[in-house]
Coordinates of C-alpha atoms and ligand atoms in Angstrom, one line a residue:
M1 CA -30.7 -20.6 -42.6
D2 CA -27.1 -21.2 -43.8
T3 CA -27.1 -19.6 -47.6
A4 CA -23.0 -19.4 -48.1
Y5 CA -23.8 -23.1 -49.3
D6 CA -25.9 -24.7 -52.2
A7 CA -27.2 -27.3 -49.8
E8 CA -26.3 -28.0 -46.2
V9 CA -25.7 -31.9 -47.4
I10 CA -24.9 -33.1 -50.8
V11 CA -25.8 -36.7 -51.3
V12 CA -24.3 -38.6 -54.0
G13 CA -26.7 -41.4 -55.3
A14 CA -30.3 -42.2 -55.2
G15 CA -30.3 -45.8 -54.3
P16 CA -31.9 -47.2 -51.3
T17 CA -29.1 -45.6 -49.2
G18 CA -29.2 -42.1 -50.5
L19 CA -32.8 -41.9 -50.6
M20 CA -33.2 -43.2 -46.8
L21 CA -30.1 -40.6 -45.8
A22 CA -31.9 -37.6 -47.8
G23 CA -35.4 -38.5 -46.0
E24 CA -33.9 -39.0 -42.7
L25 CA -32.3 -35.2 -43.4
R26 CA -35.6 -33.6 -44.7
L27 CA -37.0 -34.9 -41.4
A28 CA -34.9 -32.7 -39.4
G29 CA -35.3 -29.7 -41.8
V30 CA -31.8 -30.3 -43.4
R31 CA -31.4 -28.7 -47.0
V32 CA -30.3 -31.7 -49.0
V33 CA -29.2 -32.2 -52.6
V34 CA -29.3 -35.7 -54.2
L35 CA -27.3 -36.1 -57.2
D36 CA -27.8 -39.2 -59.3
R37 CA -26.2 -39.8 -62.5
L38 CA -29.0 -41.8 -64.3
P39 CA -31.5 -39.8 -65.9
G40 CA -34.4 -42.0 -64.4
P41 CA -35.2 -44.6 -61.8
T42 CA -33.2 -48.1 -62.4
T43 CA -35.4 -50.6 -63.4
E44 CA -33.1 -53.4 -61.9
S45 CA -35.0 -55.6 -59.6
R46 CA -31.6 -56.6 -57.4
G47 CA -32.5 -57.4 -53.8
L48 CA -35.9 -59.4 -53.3
G49 CA -37.0 -58.2 -49.7
F50 CA -35.8 -56.8 -46.3
T51 CA -34.6 -58.3 -42.9
P52 CA -36.7 -58.0 -39.7
R53 CA -34.5 -55.0 -38.8
T54 CA -35.3 -53.1 -42.1
M55 CA -38.7 -53.5 -41.4
E56 CA -38.6 -52.3 -37.8
V57 CA -36.7 -48.9 -39.6
F58 CA -39.5 -48.5 -41.9
A59 CA -41.9 -49.2 -39.0
Q60 CA -40.2 -46.4 -37.1
R61 CA -40.9 -43.9 -39.4
G62 CA -44.6 -45.0 -40.5
L63 CA -43.2 -46.0 -43.7
V64 CA -44.6 -49.6 -43.9
D65 CA -48.2 -48.9 -45.0
R66 CA -46.8 -47.0 -48.0
F67 CA -46.2 -50.1 -49.8
D68 CA -49.8 -50.9 -49.8
A69 CA -50.5 -47.2 -51.4
L70 CA -48.1 -48.5 -54.2
D71 CA -49.9 -51.5 -54.7
T72 CA -47.1 -53.8 -53.7
P73 CA -48.7 -55.6 -50.7
L74 CA -46.0 -57.1 -48.4
Q75 CA -45.3 -60.7 -48.6
T76 CA -43.8 -61.5 -44.8
T77 CA -42.4 -64.6 -43.4
T78 CA -40.3 -65.5 -40.0
R79 CA -38.2 -67.7 -42.2
G80 CA -34.7 -67.1 -43.3
H81 CA -31.3 -69.0 -43.7
F82 CA -27.7 -69.0 -43.2
G83 CA -25.8 -70.1 -46.2
G84 CA -28.6 -72.2 -47.1
L85 CA -29.5 -73.6 -43.5
P86 CA -33.0 -72.9 -42.5
L87 CA -33.6 -70.7 -39.9
D88 CA -36.8 -69.2 -38.0
F89 CA -36.9 -65.5 -36.7
G90 CA -40.0 -66.8 -34.7
V91 CA -37.1 -67.4 -32.0
F92 CA -37.5 -63.7 -31.3
P93 CA -40.9 -63.2 -30.0
G94 CA -42.8 -60.1 -31.4
A95 CA -40.0 -59.1 -33.9
H96 CA -41.3 -57.9 -37.3
P97 CA -41.0 -60.6 -40.1
A98 CA -38.9 -60.2 -42.7
V99 CA -40.3 -59.3 -46.3
V100 CA -39.9 -61.5 -49.3
N101 CA -40.1 -61.4 -53.2
L102 CA -40.4 -57.8 -53.2
P103 CA -37.7 -56.3 -55.9
Q104 CA -35.9 -53.3 -55.0
V105 CA -37.0 -51.0 -57.3
H106 CA -40.5 -51.2 -55.2
T107 CA -38.4 -50.2 -52.1
E108 CA -36.5 -47.8 -53.6
T109 CA -40.1 -46.2 -55.3
M110 CA -41.7 -46.3 -51.8
L111 CA -38.6 -44.3 -50.8
R112 CA -38.9 -41.9 -53.5
G113 CA -42.2 -41.1 -52.6
W114 CA -41.4 -40.3 -49.3
V115 CA -38.3 -37.9 -49.6
A116 CA -40.5 -36.0 -52.5
E117 CA -43.1 -35.3 -49.7
L118 CA -40.6 -34.3 -47.5
G119 CA -39.4 -31.8 -50.4
C120 CA -36.0 -33.2 -51.2
D121 CA -34.2 -31.7 -54.2
L122 CA -33.4 -34.9 -56.2
R123 CA -31.3 -34.1 -59.5
R124 CA -31.1 -36.8 -62.1
G125 CA -28.7 -36.9 -64.9
H126 CA -26.1 -35.6 -62.4
T127 CA -22.9 -37.2 -62.7
V128 CA -20.3 -36.0 -59.7
V129 CA -16.7 -35.8 -61.3
G130 CA -14.8 -34.0 -58.7
L131 CA -14.9 -33.1 -55.1
S132 CA -12.6 -31.1 -52.9
D133 CA -12.7 -30.7 -48.9
T134 CA -11.8 -27.0 -48.2
G135 CA -12.2 -27.8 -44.1
E136 CA -15.2 -25.7 -44.0
G137 CA -17.3 -27.5 -46.6
V138 CA -17.2 -29.5 -49.9
R139 CA -17.1 -28.7 -53.3
V140 CA -18.1 -30.8 -56.0
R141 CA -17.8 -30.7 -59.8
V142 CA -21.2 -32.3 -61.3
E143 CA -21.7 -33.0 -65.1
G144 CA -25.4 -32.3 -65.9
P145 CA -27.8 -31.9 -68.6
D146 CA -26.8 -28.2 -69.0
G147 CA -23.0 -29.1 -69.0
A148 CA -20.6 -29.0 -65.8
A149 CA -21.5 -27.1 -62.5
E150 CA -19.9 -26.6 -59.3
L151 CA -22.1 -27.3 -56.0
S152 CA -21.0 -26.6 -52.5
A153 CA -22.3 -28.2 -49.5
R154 CA -21.2 -28.3 -45.5
Y155 CA -20.9 -32.3 -45.8
L156 CA -21.1 -34.6 -48.5
V157 CA -22.0 -38.3 -48.2
G158 CA -21.1 -40.8 -50.7
C159 CA -24.1 -43.4 -51.2
D160 CA -23.0 -44.1 -54.9
G161 CA -22.6 -47.7 -54.7
G162 CA -19.8 -50.5 -55.0
R163 CA -17.6 -48.6 -57.8
S164 CA -18.0 -45.2 -55.6
T165 CA -16.5 -42.2 -57.4
V166 CA -16.7 -40.0 -53.9
R167 CA -14.6 -43.0 -52.3
A168 CA -12.1 -42.4 -54.9
L169 CA -12.1 -38.7 -55.1
A170 CA -11.8 -38.6 -51.5
G171 CA -8.9 -40.9 -50.9
F172 CA -10.9 -43.3 -49.0
E173 CA -8.8 -46.6 -48.5
F174 CA -10.9 -49.8 -49.6
P175 CA -9.2 -52.8 -49.1
G176 CA -10.3 -56.3 -49.1
T177 CA -10.1 -59.2 -51.7
P178 CA -11.2 -59.6 -55.5
A179 CA -13.7 -61.6 -56.7
T180 CA -13.0 -65.6 -57.0
L181 CA -16.1 -66.5 -58.8
E182 CA -19.1 -65.3 -61.3
L183 CA -22.6 -66.0 -60.7
F184 CA -25.3 -65.1 -63.3
L185 CA -28.8 -63.6 -63.0
A186 CA -31.7 -63.0 -65.2
D187 CA -35.2 -62.2 -64.4
V188 CA -37.4 -63.8 -67.1
R189 CA -40.9 -64.1 -68.1
G190 CA -42.6 -66.8 -69.4
C191 CA -40.7 -69.8 -68.3
E192 CA -42.9 -71.4 -65.3
I193 CA -39.5 -72.3 -63.3
R194 CA -40.1 -74.3 -60.2
P195 CA -39.0 -72.3 -57.0
R196 CA -35.7 -72.9 -55.3
F197 CA -35.9 -69.8 -52.8
I198 CA -32.8 -70.7 -50.7
G199 CA -31.1 -72.5 -53.5
E200 CA -30.8 -76.3 -54.8
W201 CA -27.3 -77.9 -54.2
L202 CA -26.7 -79.8 -57.6
P203 CA -23.4 -81.5 -59.0
G204 CA -22.2 -78.8 -61.1
G205 CA -23.1 -75.9 -58.7
V206 CA -26.3 -74.1 -57.0
A207 CA -29.4 -72.8 -59.0
M208 CA -31.9 -70.4 -57.1
A209 CA -35.3 -69.4 -58.6
A210 CA -38.1 -67.0 -57.1
P211 CA -41.3 -65.9 -58.8
L212 CA -41.5 -62.1 -58.9
G213 CA -45.4 -62.1 -60.0
D214 CA -47.0 -61.4 -63.7
G215 CA -45.1 -64.4 -64.9
V216 CA -41.7 -63.3 -64.2
D217 CA -38.9 -65.8 -62.3
R218 CA -35.5 -64.6 -60.9
V219 CA -33.1 -67.4 -61.6
V220 CA -29.6 -67.1 -60.0
V221 CA -27.0 -69.6 -61.9
C222 CA -23.6 -70.5 -60.0
E223 CA -21.7 -73.2 -61.7
R224 CA -18.6 -74.3 -59.6
D225 CA -15.4 -73.3 -60.7
T226 CA -16.6 -70.4 -63.1
P227 CA -13.7 -67.9 -62.5
P228 CA -14.7 -63.9 -63.0
R229 CA -14.4 -62.3 -66.2
R230 CA -13.6 -58.6 -66.6
R231 CA -17.0 -58.0 -68.0
T232 CA -17.9 -54.4 -69.4
E233 CA -21.4 -55.3 -70.8
P234 CA -23.8 -57.7 -69.0
P235 CA -23.9 -61.4 -70.3
E236 CA -26.2 -62.5 -73.0
F237 CA -29.3 -64.7 -71.7
S238 CA -28.2 -67.5 -73.6
E239 CA -25.1 -67.8 -71.5
V240 CA -27.4 -67.8 -68.3
A241 CA -29.9 -70.2 -70.1
A242 CA -26.8 -72.4 -71.1
G243 CA -25.7 -72.3 -67.5
W244 CA -29.0 -73.0 -66.2
Q245 CA -29.6 -76.1 -68.4
R246 CA -26.4 -77.4 -67.5
L247 CA -26.9 -77.3 -63.8
T248 CA -30.7 -78.2 -63.9
G249 CA -31.3 -79.9 -67.3
E250 CA -34.4 -77.4 -67.9
D251 CA -34.5 -75.4 -70.9
I252 CA -35.4 -71.4 -70.2
S253 CA -33.9 -70.3 -73.3
H254 CA -37.5 -69.5 -75.0
G255 CA -38.1 -67.2 -72.1
E256 CA -38.1 -63.4 -72.6
P257 CA -35.2 -61.7 -70.4
L258 CA -36.2 -58.5 -68.5
W259 CA -33.0 -58.1 -66.6
V260 CA -29.6 -60.0 -67.2
S261 CA -26.5 -59.6 -64.9
A262 CA -23.3 -61.2 -63.4
F263 CA -21.9 -60.4 -60.0
G264 CA -19.1 -62.1 -57.8
D265 CA -17.7 -62.6 -54.5
A266 CA -15.8 -59.6 -54.3
T267 CA -15.3 -58.4 -50.5
R268 CA -14.1 -54.8 -49.1
L269 CA -14.6 -52.6 -46.6
A270 CA -13.9 -48.9 -46.5
T271 CA -11.3 -48.2 -43.5
Q272 CA -12.6 -45.1 -42.6
Y273 CA -16.5 -44.1 -43.1
R274 CA -15.8 -40.4 -42.5
R275 CA -12.9 -38.6 -43.9
G276 CA -13.3 -35.0 -42.8
R277 CA -16.4 -33.5 -44.4
V278 CA -17.0 -36.4 -46.6
L279 CA -18.6 -39.6 -45.4
L280 CA -19.6 -42.8 -47.1
A281 CA -22.7 -45.3 -46.6
G282 CA -24.1 -48.2 -48.2
D283 CA -22.5 -50.2 -51.2
A284 CA -19.8 -47.1 -51.1
A285 CA -18.1 -48.4 -47.8
H286 CA -18.8 -52.1 -48.2
V287 CA -19.1 -54.5 -51.2
H288 CA -19.8 -58.6 -50.7
L289 CA -21.5 -61.3 -52.1
P290 CA -25.2 -61.0 -52.0
A291 CA -25.6 -63.9 -49.7
G292 CA -28.7 -63.6 -47.6
G293 CA -29.7 -60.6 -49.1
L294 CA -28.2 -58.1 -46.7
G295 CA -26.6 -55.4 -49.0
M296 CA -29.5 -53.2 -49.1
N297 CA -30.4 -53.8 -45.7
T298 CA -26.9 -52.6 -44.4
G299 CA -27.0 -49.6 -46.6
I300 CA -30.4 -48.6 -45.3
Q301 CA -29.3 -48.9 -41.7
D302 CA -26.0 -47.4 -42.3
A303 CA -28.4 -44.1 -43.5
F304 CA -30.5 -44.7 -40.5
N305 CA -27.8 -44.2 -38.2
L306 CA -25.8 -41.3 -40.0
G307 CA -29.1 -39.1 -40.6
W308 CA -30.1 -37.8 -37.2
K309 CA -26.3 -37.7 -36.5
L310 CA -25.5 -35.4 -39.5
A311 CA -28.5 -33.2 -39.1
A312 CA -27.7 -32.5 -35.5
V313 CA -24.2 -31.6 -36.5
V314 CA -25.3 -29.3 -39.1
R315 CA -28.2 -28.1 -37.2
G316 CA -25.1 -27.1 -34.4
R317 CA -26.8 -28.9 -32.0
A318 CA -24.2 -31.6 -31.5
P319 CA -20.4 -31.3 -32.2
G320 CA -18.9 -32.9 -35.2
T321 CA -17.6 -35.6 -32.9
L322 CA -20.8 -37.4 -33.2
L323 CA -19.9 -38.2 -36.7
D324 CA -17.4 -40.3 -35.7
T325 CA -19.9 -42.4 -33.8
Y326 CA -21.2 -43.2 -36.9
H327 CA -17.6 -44.8 -38.1
D328 CA -17.4 -46.9 -34.5
E329 CA -21.0 -48.2 -35.0
R330 CA -21.4 -49.2 -38.3
H331 CA -17.8 -50.1 -39.5
A332 CA -18.2 -52.7 -36.7
V333 CA -21.3 -53.6 -38.2
G334 CA -19.6 -53.8 -42.0
R335 CA -16.8 -55.9 -40.6
R336 CA -19.4 -58.5 -39.0
L337 CA -21.3 -58.4 -42.5
L338 CA -18.0 -59.2 -44.7
N339 CA -17.4 -61.9 -42.5
N340 CA -20.9 -63.2 -42.2
T341 CA -21.4 -63.0 -46.1
R342 CA -18.2 -64.8 -46.6
A343 CA -19.2 -67.7 -44.3
Q344 CA -22.4 -68.0 -46.0
G345 CA -20.6 -67.6 -49.6
L346 CA -18.5 -70.8 -48.3
L347 CA -21.2 -72.8 -46.8
F348 CA -23.7 -72.0 -50.1
L349 CA -21.4 -72.0 -53.0
G350 CA -19.1 -74.5 -51.6
G351 CA -19.1 -78.4 -53.4
T352 CA -19.3 -81.7 -51.8
E353 CA -16.2 -80.7 -49.7
M354 CA -18.4 -78.5 -47.7
Q355 CA -21.2 -81.0 -46.9
P356 CA -19.9 -82.4 -43.6
L357 CA -19.4 -78.6 -42.6
R358 CA -22.9 -78.3 -43.5
D359 CA -24.2 -81.3 -41.7
V360 CA -22.6 -80.4 -38.2
L361 CA -23.6 -76.9 -38.6
G362 CA -27.4 -77.9 -39.4
E363 CA -27.2 -80.1 -36.1
L364 CA -25.8 -77.2 -34.3
T365 CA -28.8 -75.1 -35.5
G366 CA -30.8 -77.2 -33.5
H367 CA -29.8 -75.9 -30.5
E368 CA -31.8 -72.8 -29.6
V369 CA -28.8 -70.6 -28.5
V370 CA -27.0 -71.3 -31.9
H371 CA -30.4 -70.9 -33.7
R372 CA -30.6 -67.5 -32.2
H373 CA -27.1 -66.2 -32.7
L374 CA -27.1 -66.9 -36.4
A375 CA -30.8 -65.7 -36.8
G376 CA -29.9 -62.5 -34.7
M377 CA -26.9 -61.9 -37.5
V378 CA -28.9 -62.3 -40.5
S379 CA -32.0 -60.5 -39.4
G380 CA -30.1 -57.4 -38.2
L381 CA -31.7 -58.1 -34.8
E382 CA -28.5 -58.4 -32.8
V383 CA -27.1 -55.2 -33.6
R384 CA -26.0 -53.3 -30.4
Y385 CA -24.0 -50.3 -30.4
P386 CA -21.4 -49.2 -27.6
V387 CA -23.7 -46.4 -26.1
G388 CA -22.2 -45.5 -23.0
P389 CA -21.6 -46.9 -19.4
G390 CA -23.9 -49.3 -18.1
D391 CA -25.0 -53.0 -18.0
H392 CA -28.9 -52.9 -18.8
P393 CA -29.5 -55.5 -21.4
L394 CA -31.3 -53.0 -23.4
L395 CA -28.6 -50.5 -23.8
G396 CA -26.9 -50.0 -27.1
R397 CA -30.1 -52.0 -28.6
C398 CA -33.1 -51.6 -30.6
V399 CA -36.0 -50.5 -28.3
P400 CA -38.8 -53.0 -28.1
D401 CA -41.9 -51.9 -30.0
M402 CA -45.0 -52.3 -27.9
E403 CA -48.5 -51.1 -27.6
L404 CA -48.9 -47.9 -25.1
A405 CA -51.8 -46.4 -23.3
G406 CA -51.3 -42.7 -22.4
E407 CA -52.8 -39.2 -21.8
A408 CA -53.2 -38.9 -25.5
G409 CA -54.6 -42.2 -25.9
T410 CA -52.9 -45.5 -27.7
T411 CA -50.2 -45.7 -29.8
T412 CA -46.7 -47.6 -30.0
V413 CA -43.3 -47.1 -29.2
F414 CA -42.1 -47.1 -32.8
G415 CA -45.2 -44.8 -33.6
L416 CA -43.4 -42.2 -31.1
L417 CA -40.2 -42.2 -33.2
H418 CA -41.7 -41.4 -36.6
G419 CA -40.6 -37.5 -36.4
A420 CA -37.1 -38.8 -36.1
R421 CA -36.7 -37.1 -32.4
G422 CA -35.2 -38.2 -29.2
L423 CA -37.8 -40.3 -26.8
L424 CA -37.7 -40.4 -23.2
L425 CA -40.3 -42.9 -22.6
D426 CA -41.5 -42.8 -18.9
L427 CA -43.5 -46.2 -17.9
D428 CA -43.6 -45.6 -14.2
G429 CA -44.7 -41.8 -14.3
D430 CA -41.7 -40.5 -12.8
D431 CA -41.9 -36.5 -12.8
R432 CA -38.0 -36.0 -12.4
L433 CA -37.4 -37.5 -15.7
R434 CA -39.5 -34.6 -17.5
R435 CA -37.3 -32.2 -15.4
R436 CA -34.4 -33.7 -16.0
A437 CA -34.8 -33.9 -19.9
Q438 CA -36.2 -30.3 -19.9
P439 CA -33.1 -28.6 -21.2
W440 CA -33.2 -30.9 -24.1
A441 CA -36.9 -30.4 -24.9
D442 CA -36.4 -28.9 -28.3
R443 CA -34.7 -32.4 -29.4
V444 CA -36.2 -34.9 -26.9
D445 CA -39.9 -35.9 -26.6
V446 CA -40.8 -36.9 -22.8
V447 CA -43.8 -39.3 -22.9
S448 CA -45.3 -40.8 -20.0
A449 CA -47.5 -44.1 -20.8
R450 CA -48.2 -47.5 -19.9
P451 CA -47.5 -50.9 -21.3
A452 CA -50.6 -51.9 -23.2
G453 CA -49.6 -55.1 -25.2
P454 CA -46.2 -57.7 -24.7
A455 CA -43.0 -56.1 -25.8
G456 CA -40.8 -56.8 -28.7
P457 CA -37.7 -58.8 -29.6
A458 CA -35.2 -56.8 -27.6
S459 CA -37.0 -57.4 -24.4
D460 CA -35.7 -61.1 -25.5
A461 CA -32.4 -59.5 -24.4
G462 CA -32.0 -60.9 -20.5
A463 CA -35.8 -60.5 -20.2
A464 CA -34.9 -57.1 -19.7
R465 CA -37.2 -54.9 -17.7
T466 CA -37.1 -51.3 -17.2
D467 CA -39.6 -48.5 -16.1
A468 CA -37.7 -45.8 -18.5
V469 CA -35.9 -45.7 -21.6
L470 CA -33.7 -42.8 -23.5
V471 CA -34.4 -43.7 -27.2
R472 CA -31.7 -42.2 -29.8
P473 CA -33.8 -41.2 -32.9
D474 CA -32.6 -44.7 -34.8
G475 CA -34.5 -46.7 -32.2
H476 CA -31.4 -47.4 -30.2
V477 CA -31.3 -47.3 -26.5
A478 CA -29.1 -44.7 -25.2
W479 CA -30.2 -45.1 -21.4
A480 CA -32.6 -47.3 -19.5
S481 CA -33.8 -47.1 -15.7
P482 CA -32.4 -48.4 -13.0
G483 CA -29.6 -46.4 -14.3
S484 CA -28.9 -43.0 -12.3
Q485 CA -30.3 -39.4 -12.9
E486 CA -26.7 -38.5 -13.7
E487 CA -26.5 -40.9 -15.7
L488 CA -29.2 -40.0 -18.0
T489 CA -28.0 -36.4 -18.3
D490 CA -24.8 -37.8 -19.4
A491 CA -26.7 -39.9 -22.1
L492 CA -28.5 -36.9 -22.8
A493 CA -25.5 -34.5 -23.6
R494 CA -23.6 -37.3 -25.5
W495 CA -26.2 -37.8 -28.0
F496 CA -28.3 -34.8 -28.2
G497 CA -25.5 -32.2 -27.6
A498 CA -25.3 -29.4 -25.1
P499 CA -28.7 -28.4 -23.2
A500 CA -30.6 -25.3 -24.5
L501 CA -30.9 -24.3 -20.9
S502 CA -28.9 -25.6 -17.4
P503 CA -29.6 -29.0 -16.9
V504 CA -31.2 -29.8 -13.3
G505 CA -28.1 -30.6 -11.0
Ligands
FAD1 C1 -28.2 -59.7 -57.8 C2 -28.1 -59.0 -57.0 C3 -29.0 -59.4 -55.9 C4 -29.0 -58.6 -54.6 N1 -29.8 -59.1 -53.6 C5 -30.2 -58.4 -52.3 C6 -30.8 -58.8 -51.4 O1 -31.8 -59.6 -51.7 N2 -31.3 -57.7 -50.6 C7 -30.4 -56.8 -50.5 O2 -30.5 -56.3 -49.1 N3 -29.4 -56.5 -51.4 C8 -29.3 -57.3 -51.9 N4 -28.5 -56.8 -53.3 C9 -27.6 -55.6 -52.9 C10 -28.1 -54.4 -53.0 O3 -28.7 -54.3 -54.4 C11 -27.5 -53.4 -52.9 O4 -26.6 -53.6 -51.7 C12 -27.9 -52.0 -52.9 O5 -28.4 -51.6 -54.1 C13 -26.9 -51.0 -52.1 O6 -27.8 -49.9 -52.3 P1 -26.8 -48.6 -52.4 O7 -27.9 -47.2 -52.3 O8 -26.0 -48.3 -51.4 O9 -26.2 -48.2 -53.7 P2 -26.9 -48.2 -55.2 O10 -28.0 -48.8 -55.3 O11 -25.7 -49.1 -56.3 O12 -27.2 -47.1 -55.5 C14 -25.7 -46.0 -55.9 C15 -26.5 -44.9 -56.8 O13 -25.4 -44.1 -57.2 C16 -25.5 -43.6 -58.4 N5 -23.8 -43.1 -58.5 C17 -23.0 -43.7 -58.8 N6 -22.0 -42.7 -59.2 C18 -22.3 -41.8 -59.4 C19 -21.7 -40.7 -59.3 N7 -20.3 -40.3 -60.0 N8 -22.3 -39.4 -59.7 C20 -23.8 -39.4 -59.3 N9 -24.3 -40.5 -59.1 C21 -23.9 -41.7 -58.8 C22 -26.0 -44.6 -59.3 O14 -26.8 -44.1 -60.4 C23 -27.0 -45.3 -58.4 O15 -28.3 -44.7 -58.4 C24 -28.3 -57.4 -54.6 C25 -27.6 -57.2 -55.3 C26 -27.3 -57.7 -56.4 C27 -26.1 -57.2 -57.5

């Protein structure tokens, strides 16, 4: 163990991105310290659910049942939307559903419980105020409950949200466009507000409402032509109630506000996700209008992409260049996210001048190919990474989940990924695969099994069939038969580092 540093990785921020990353690093045995400036968990409800791809991420780590244990059973749906145009994720047969009406605090509570069990060192009330990358490691200055202190680590990841201090201190560029409008949000008790899940277009703007349980409703008010204001404090509930009344004619001013906030459509993306030994993930790397509820999802998926790679580099099993694939893969997702949310914002928040476009797009979504394209975008199921040579339709996509029967009984593909290790899944009893992967046995499990049920959504990628797949710890397929045995060796070396023993020639 490397004791020259206080931690192998410092994660700044214990929001959903930082917690997911800390869990992934702990699964690989990495010494992690998570620093968060808040003295306790946030009570802001924020995102209300997650997408099918995030559901897959949680299923791949066996985390879904943890919501039941928290007494927050998941409400699932196959319905989604793109800028208010209804979509049905049922176009991907076998896909995991989306989760709705689940305040983000519950997702964070679930993740916090998981990382605590994994022995994560989470330090609250610790604000990062200074940072330097020495080339060999990173040093941070922290103001904590016992005063100022310095901590060192081999790598540091800024998961510290849209106003990221790490991003500024480490000199990341963050170009984009400032907010052009302001929306209000309130979680309010005691008003019995009619739900408007996707939003209701009204002459003055758009009104959204969703029940959060226990008599609490979320309202979002977007009055057209409301320019953003520089606020240092959240708006008063009376401002939100007045806007709601102007839009809908309904009086909610007697309600008890639990959380009131204002947000806008500022859209920015870091030009690099990595500078030396400092990396960014989640809102620290990308901010945008929360249209379609994609922010938390993208942050969790950034962390899922980065965690196993950073662990492999810290453990000395893979070269530092593996971290460059984090930028390549997730920056492309971030670019697309910004385009997607901008387009959704225009459609959703625009006035009557947008109606012809909504009508035309509404007609287009009646065509299956368009419907699937947009559903793939907002569900996260479209993501495909450039993993290497070959044209198999599964390459770079998330492996389809399916029931398996093998020597050790029945399991699922996702069940085999719970430990965040590589997986070579052999569905055809081909002994050559086991021999081929033997030099990576400390990092990659080889499992022989037979399909015992229908496959999940990625099989949809050109009705892909395969007898064997190499799956990265984040569930993405790095090699698929009938790719050659030599290509399998190359993929093992590319994604899992140099072999411990000489590979089979
Ligand atoms: C109104 C609203 C609705 C939303 N709806 C959705 C939705 O439906 N679905 C969805 O996916 N997303 C939604 N989002 C977006 C989602 O809330 C964010 O994308 C998500 O919280 C980002 O997670 P994060 O971990 O990257 O950052 P954050 O959640 O912002 O966490 C950052 C953490 O870093 C800490 N921190 C900051 N600076 C420092 C420092 N210097 N030192 C130490 N700690 C620091 C903070 O205390 C915080 O705990 C919504 C956002 C808003 C505002």
